[in-house]
Coordinates of C-alpha atoms in Angstrom, one line a residue:
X1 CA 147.9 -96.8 146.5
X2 CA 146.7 -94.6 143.8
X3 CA 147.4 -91.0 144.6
X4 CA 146.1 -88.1 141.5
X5 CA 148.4 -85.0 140.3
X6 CA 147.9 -82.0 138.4
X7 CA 151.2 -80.0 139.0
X8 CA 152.2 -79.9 135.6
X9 CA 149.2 -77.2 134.9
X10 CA 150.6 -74.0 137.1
X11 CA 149.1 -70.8 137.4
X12 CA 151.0 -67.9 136.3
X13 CA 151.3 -66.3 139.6
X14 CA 152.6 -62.6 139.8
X15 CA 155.9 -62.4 141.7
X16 CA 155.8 -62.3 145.7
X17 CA 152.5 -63.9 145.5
X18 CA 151.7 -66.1 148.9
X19 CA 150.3 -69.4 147.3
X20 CA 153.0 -71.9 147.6
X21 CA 152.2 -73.3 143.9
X22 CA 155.9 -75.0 143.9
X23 CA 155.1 -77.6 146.6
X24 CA 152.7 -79.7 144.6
X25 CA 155.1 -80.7 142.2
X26 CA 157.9 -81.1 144.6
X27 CA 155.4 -83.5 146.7
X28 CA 155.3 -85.7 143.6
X29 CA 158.9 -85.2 143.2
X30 CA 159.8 -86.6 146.5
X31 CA 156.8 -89.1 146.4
X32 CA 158.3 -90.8 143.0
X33 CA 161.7 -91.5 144.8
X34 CA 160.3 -92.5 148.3
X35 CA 157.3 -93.9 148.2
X36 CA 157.4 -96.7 145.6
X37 CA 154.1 -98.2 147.0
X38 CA 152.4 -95.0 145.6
X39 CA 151.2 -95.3 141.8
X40 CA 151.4 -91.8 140.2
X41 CA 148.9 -91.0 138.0
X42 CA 147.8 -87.3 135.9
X43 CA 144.3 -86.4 136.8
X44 CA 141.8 -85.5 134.1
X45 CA 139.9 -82.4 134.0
X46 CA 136.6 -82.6 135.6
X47 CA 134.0 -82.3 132.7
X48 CA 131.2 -79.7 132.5
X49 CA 128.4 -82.2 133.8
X50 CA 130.6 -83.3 136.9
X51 CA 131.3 -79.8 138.0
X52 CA 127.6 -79.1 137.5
X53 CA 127.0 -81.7 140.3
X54 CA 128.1 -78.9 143.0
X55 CA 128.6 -75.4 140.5
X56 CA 126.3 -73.2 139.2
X57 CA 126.6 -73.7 135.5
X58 CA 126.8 -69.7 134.8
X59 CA 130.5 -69.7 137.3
X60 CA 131.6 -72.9 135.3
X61 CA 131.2 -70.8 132.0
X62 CA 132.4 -67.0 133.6
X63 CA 135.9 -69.9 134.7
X64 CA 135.7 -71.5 131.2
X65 CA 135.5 -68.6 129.0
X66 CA 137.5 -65.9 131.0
X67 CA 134.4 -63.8 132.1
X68 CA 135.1 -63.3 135.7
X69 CA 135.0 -59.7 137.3
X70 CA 138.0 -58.2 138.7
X71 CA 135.9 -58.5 141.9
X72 CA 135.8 -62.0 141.5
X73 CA 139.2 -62.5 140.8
X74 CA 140.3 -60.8 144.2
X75 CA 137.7 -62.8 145.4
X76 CA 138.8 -66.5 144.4
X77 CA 142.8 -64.8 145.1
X78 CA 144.4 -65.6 141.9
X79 CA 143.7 -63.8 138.3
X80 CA 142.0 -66.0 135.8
X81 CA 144.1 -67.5 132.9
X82 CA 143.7 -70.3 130.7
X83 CA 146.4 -72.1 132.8
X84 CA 143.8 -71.6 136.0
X85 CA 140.8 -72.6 134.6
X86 CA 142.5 -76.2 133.3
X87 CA 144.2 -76.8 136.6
X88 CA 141.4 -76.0 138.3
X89 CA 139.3 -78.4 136.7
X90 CA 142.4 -81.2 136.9
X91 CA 142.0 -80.4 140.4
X92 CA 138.4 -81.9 140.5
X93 CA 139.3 -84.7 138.1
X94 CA 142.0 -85.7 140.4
X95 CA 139.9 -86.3 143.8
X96 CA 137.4 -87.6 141.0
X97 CA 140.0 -90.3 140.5
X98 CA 140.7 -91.1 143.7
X99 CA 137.4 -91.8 144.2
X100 CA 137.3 -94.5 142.0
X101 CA 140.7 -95.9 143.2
X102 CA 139.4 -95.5 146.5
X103 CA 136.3 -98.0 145.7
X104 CA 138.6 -100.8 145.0
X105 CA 141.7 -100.0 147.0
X106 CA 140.1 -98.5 150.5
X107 CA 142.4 -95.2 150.3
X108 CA 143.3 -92.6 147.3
X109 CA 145.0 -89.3 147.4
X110 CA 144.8 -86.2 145.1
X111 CA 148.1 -84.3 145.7
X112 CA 146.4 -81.2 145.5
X113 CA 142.6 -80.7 145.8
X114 CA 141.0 -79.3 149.3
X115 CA 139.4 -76.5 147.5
X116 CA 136.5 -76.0 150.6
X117 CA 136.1 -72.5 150.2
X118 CA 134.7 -72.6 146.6
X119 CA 130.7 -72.0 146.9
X120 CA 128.1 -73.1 144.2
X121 CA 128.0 -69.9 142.5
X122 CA 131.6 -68.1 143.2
X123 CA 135.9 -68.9 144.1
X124 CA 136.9 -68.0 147.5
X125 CA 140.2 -68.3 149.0
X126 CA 142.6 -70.2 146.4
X127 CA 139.5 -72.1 145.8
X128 CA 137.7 -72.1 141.9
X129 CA 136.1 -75.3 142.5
X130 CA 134.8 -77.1 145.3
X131 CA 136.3 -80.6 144.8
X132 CA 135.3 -82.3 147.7
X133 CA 131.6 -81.3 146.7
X134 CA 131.5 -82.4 143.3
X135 CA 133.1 -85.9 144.7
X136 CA 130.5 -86.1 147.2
X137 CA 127.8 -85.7 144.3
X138 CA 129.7 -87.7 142.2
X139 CA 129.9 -91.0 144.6
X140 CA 126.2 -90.4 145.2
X141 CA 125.2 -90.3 141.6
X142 CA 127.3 -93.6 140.9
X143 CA 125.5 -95.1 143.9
X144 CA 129.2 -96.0 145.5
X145 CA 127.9 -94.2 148.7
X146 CA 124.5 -92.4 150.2
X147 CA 126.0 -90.8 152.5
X148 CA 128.9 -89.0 152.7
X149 CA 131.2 -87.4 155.3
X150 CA 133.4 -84.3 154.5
X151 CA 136.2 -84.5 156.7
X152 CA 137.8 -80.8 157.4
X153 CA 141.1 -80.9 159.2
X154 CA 142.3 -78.0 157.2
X155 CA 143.0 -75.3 159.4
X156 CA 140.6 -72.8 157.8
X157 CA 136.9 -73.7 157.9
X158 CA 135.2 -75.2 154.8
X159 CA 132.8 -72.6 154.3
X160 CA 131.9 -73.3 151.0
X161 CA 131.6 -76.7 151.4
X162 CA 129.3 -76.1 154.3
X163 CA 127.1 -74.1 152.5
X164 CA 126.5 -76.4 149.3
X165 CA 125.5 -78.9 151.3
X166 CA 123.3 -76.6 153.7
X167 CA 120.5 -78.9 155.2
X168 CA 121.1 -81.7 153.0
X169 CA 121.3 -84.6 155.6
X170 CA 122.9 -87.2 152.7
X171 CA 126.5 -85.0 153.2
X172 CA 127.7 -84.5 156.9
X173 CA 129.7 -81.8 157.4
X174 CA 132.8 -81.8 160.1
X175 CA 135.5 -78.9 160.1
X176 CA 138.1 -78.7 163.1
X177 CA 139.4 -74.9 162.3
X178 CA 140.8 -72.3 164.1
X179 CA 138.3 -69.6 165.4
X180 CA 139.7 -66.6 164.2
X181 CA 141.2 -67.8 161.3
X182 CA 139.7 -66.8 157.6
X183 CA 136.8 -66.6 156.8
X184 CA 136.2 -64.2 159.0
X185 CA 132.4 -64.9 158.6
X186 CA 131.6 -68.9 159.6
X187 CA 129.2 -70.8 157.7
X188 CA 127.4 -73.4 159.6
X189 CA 128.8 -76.7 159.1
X190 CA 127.0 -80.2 160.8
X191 CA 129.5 -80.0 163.7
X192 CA 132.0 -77.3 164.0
X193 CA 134.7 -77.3 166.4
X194 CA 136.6 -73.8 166.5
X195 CA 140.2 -73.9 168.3
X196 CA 142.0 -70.7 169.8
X197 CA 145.0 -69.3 168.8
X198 CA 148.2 -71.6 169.3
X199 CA 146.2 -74.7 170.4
X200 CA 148.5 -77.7 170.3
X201 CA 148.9 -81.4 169.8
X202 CA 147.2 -83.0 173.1
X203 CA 144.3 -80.1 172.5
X204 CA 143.6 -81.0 169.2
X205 CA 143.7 -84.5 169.3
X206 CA 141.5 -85.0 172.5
X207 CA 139.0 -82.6 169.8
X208 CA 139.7 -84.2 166.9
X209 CA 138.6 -88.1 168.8
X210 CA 135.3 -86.6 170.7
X211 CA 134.6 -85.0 167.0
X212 CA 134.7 -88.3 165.2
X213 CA 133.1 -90.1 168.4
X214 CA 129.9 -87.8 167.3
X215 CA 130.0 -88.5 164.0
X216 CA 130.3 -92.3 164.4
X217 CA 127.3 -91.4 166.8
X218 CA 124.8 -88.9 164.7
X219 CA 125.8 -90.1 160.7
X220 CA 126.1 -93.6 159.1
X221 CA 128.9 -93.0 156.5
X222 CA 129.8 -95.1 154.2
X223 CA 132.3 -92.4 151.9
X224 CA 134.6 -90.2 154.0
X225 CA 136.5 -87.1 152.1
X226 CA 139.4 -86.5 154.1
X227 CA 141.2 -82.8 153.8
X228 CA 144.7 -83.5 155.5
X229 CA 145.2 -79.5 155.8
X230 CA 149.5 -79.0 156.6
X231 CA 148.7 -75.4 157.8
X232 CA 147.5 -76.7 161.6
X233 CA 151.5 -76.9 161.7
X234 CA 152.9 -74.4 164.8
X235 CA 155.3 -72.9 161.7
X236 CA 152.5 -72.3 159.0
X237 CA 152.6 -68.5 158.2
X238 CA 148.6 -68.6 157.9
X239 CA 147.6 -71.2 160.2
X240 CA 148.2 -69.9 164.2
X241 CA 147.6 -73.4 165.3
X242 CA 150.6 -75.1 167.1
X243 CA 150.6 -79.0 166.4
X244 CA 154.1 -80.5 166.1
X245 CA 155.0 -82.8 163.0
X246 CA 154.4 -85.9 165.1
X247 CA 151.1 -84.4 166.2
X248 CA 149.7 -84.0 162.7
X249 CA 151.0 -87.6 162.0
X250 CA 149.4 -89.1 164.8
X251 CA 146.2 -87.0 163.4
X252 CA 146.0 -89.0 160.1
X253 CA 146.9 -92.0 162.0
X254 CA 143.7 -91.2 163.7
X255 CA 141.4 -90.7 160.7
X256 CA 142.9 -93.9 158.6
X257 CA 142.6 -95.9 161.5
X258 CA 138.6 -94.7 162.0
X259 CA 137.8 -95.1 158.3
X260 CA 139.6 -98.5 158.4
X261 CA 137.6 -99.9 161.8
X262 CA 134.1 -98.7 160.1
X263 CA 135.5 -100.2 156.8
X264 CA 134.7 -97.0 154.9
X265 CA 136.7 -95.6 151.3
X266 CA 138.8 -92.9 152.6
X267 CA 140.0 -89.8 149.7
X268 CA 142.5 -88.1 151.0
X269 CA 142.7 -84.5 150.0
X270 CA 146.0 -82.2 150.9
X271 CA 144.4 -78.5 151.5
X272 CA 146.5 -75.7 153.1
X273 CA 150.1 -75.2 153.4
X274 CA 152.0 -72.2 153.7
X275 CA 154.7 -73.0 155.8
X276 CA 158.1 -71.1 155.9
X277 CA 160.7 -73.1 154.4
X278 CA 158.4 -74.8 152.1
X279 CA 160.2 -77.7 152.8
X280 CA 158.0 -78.2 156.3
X281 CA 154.7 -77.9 154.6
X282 CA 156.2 -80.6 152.0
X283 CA 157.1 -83.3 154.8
X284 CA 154.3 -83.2 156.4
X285 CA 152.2 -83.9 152.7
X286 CA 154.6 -86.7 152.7
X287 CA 153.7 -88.0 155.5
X288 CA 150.3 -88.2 155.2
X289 CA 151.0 -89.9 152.3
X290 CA 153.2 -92.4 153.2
X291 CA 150.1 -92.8 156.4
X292 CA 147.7 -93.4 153.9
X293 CA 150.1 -96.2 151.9
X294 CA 150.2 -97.9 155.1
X295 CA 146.6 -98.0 155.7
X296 CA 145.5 -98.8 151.8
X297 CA 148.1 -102.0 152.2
X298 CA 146.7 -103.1 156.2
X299 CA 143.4 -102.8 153.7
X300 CA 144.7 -105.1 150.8
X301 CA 145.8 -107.6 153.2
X302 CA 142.4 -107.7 155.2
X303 CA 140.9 -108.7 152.1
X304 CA 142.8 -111.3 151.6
X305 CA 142.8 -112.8 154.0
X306 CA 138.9 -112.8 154.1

């Protein structure tokens, strides 16, 4: 399996700042020397016309040329830099990528990517650009896919990615989040399923089948845009959810095994992850990376044996 970096491109952070920019390269790290059925590869930045799929093309040049307000800055959570626009845009590239892996291989991974609170117009939340929305476009315009389901198992609801695709019923939009988690204000995705505080792994399962029950039952997909979000774990600092290791595990599990049962490309995205060691928020990355191996091979073999 393919699986997309951009690590190398790191924001200069001030000190004591909460985004956990050190896991992604220690997820490729660890990848490299466990996972030798994963091919590493450096994502290119998304070009002007792609992010123009999703972005309004003023915000692409405000990111491109430095021309964001201080507002926006506290907004989108990081302060611009050359360093932030580039990786921002590798970020896009990479699920890009691992869209076109995906179309030959079954499954692809970006090792970053997830950025569902990035609107058409304006960064929210980590988030500059909305990769999963520019992928979605992207498919569409190649004519890979028609229609296009953006999975949301990060623990924070995709509210950007909600409202790009706002009563556009080519994108279907599903985001299992925690209710009072940010954003504080909900956009309205295709089916939302808000969880309480400190829900655990039976809980969320049981929500997360019954949600993909309704899909199968209201949206042909043929593209599915997974984000594997590692902040649903009981010891992420922002998350407030309670799933165990195993639990998430046997969530992926879940997903691959849908997406390979309706035979549908499956990009796998990593979201959130703010655990405290680090070291938590890294294995369970992993994990869902080594899941996602698993399932691109079962999906080699089924070919050839057809």
């Amino acid at each position: 399996m393919k699986a997309f970096y951009s690590d190398h491109f790191v924001l200069p952070l001030p000190q004591g700042h909460r985004f956990p920019m050190q896991k992604y390269g220690r997820l490729r790290e660890r990848i490299a020397h466990e996972l030798t059925d994963v091919s590493l590869c450096e994502a290119l930045p998304a070009t002007d016309g792609q992010l123009a799929l999703a972005h309004h093309p003023l915000w692409i040049e405000k990111v491109s040329q430095g021309g964001l307000s201080a507002q926006e800055q506290r907004l989108l959570g990081f302060p611009w830099s050359p360093a932030m626009a580039e990786r921002s845009r590798r970020s896009v590239g990479a699920t890009i990528g691992a869209c076109e892996a995906a179309r030959h291989d079954g499954f692809a991974a970006n090792l970053a990517g997830g950025t569902h609170h990035a609107y058409a117009d304006r960064g929210e939340g980590f988030c500059c650009f909305n990769d999963l929305a520019v992928a979605a476009r992207w498919v569409q315009a190649r004519s890979w896919a028609r229609q296009v389901l953006c999975l949301d198992l990060d623990v924070h609801q995709g509210n950007g990615t909600a409202r790009i695709f706002n009563n556009d019923p080519s994108v279907y939009t599903l985001s299992l989040h925690g209710a009072k988690n940010f954003p504080f204000t909900k956009e309205v995705s295709d089916s939302d399923w808000p969880l309480e505080d400190g829900t655990g792994d039976d809980a969320y399962l049981a929500c997360l089948q019954e949600a993909l029950s309704e899909v199968s039952r209201r949206f042909q997909a043929d593209w599915v845009l997974y984000i594997a979000g590692a902040d649903v774990f009981a010891g992420d600092r922002l998350g407030r959810l309670a799933l165990s290791k195993i639990g998430i595990a046997m969530r992926d599990r879940m997903v691959f095994d849908w997406c390979s049962d309706q035979g549908l490309p499956c990009v796998v995205t990593m979201g959130g992850g703010y655990a405290s060691p680090i070291d938590d928020t890294i294995e369970i990355h992993l994990e869902t990376i080594r899941l996602a191996t698993k399932a691109a091979s079962q999906h080699r073999a089924r070919i050839a044996a057809y």
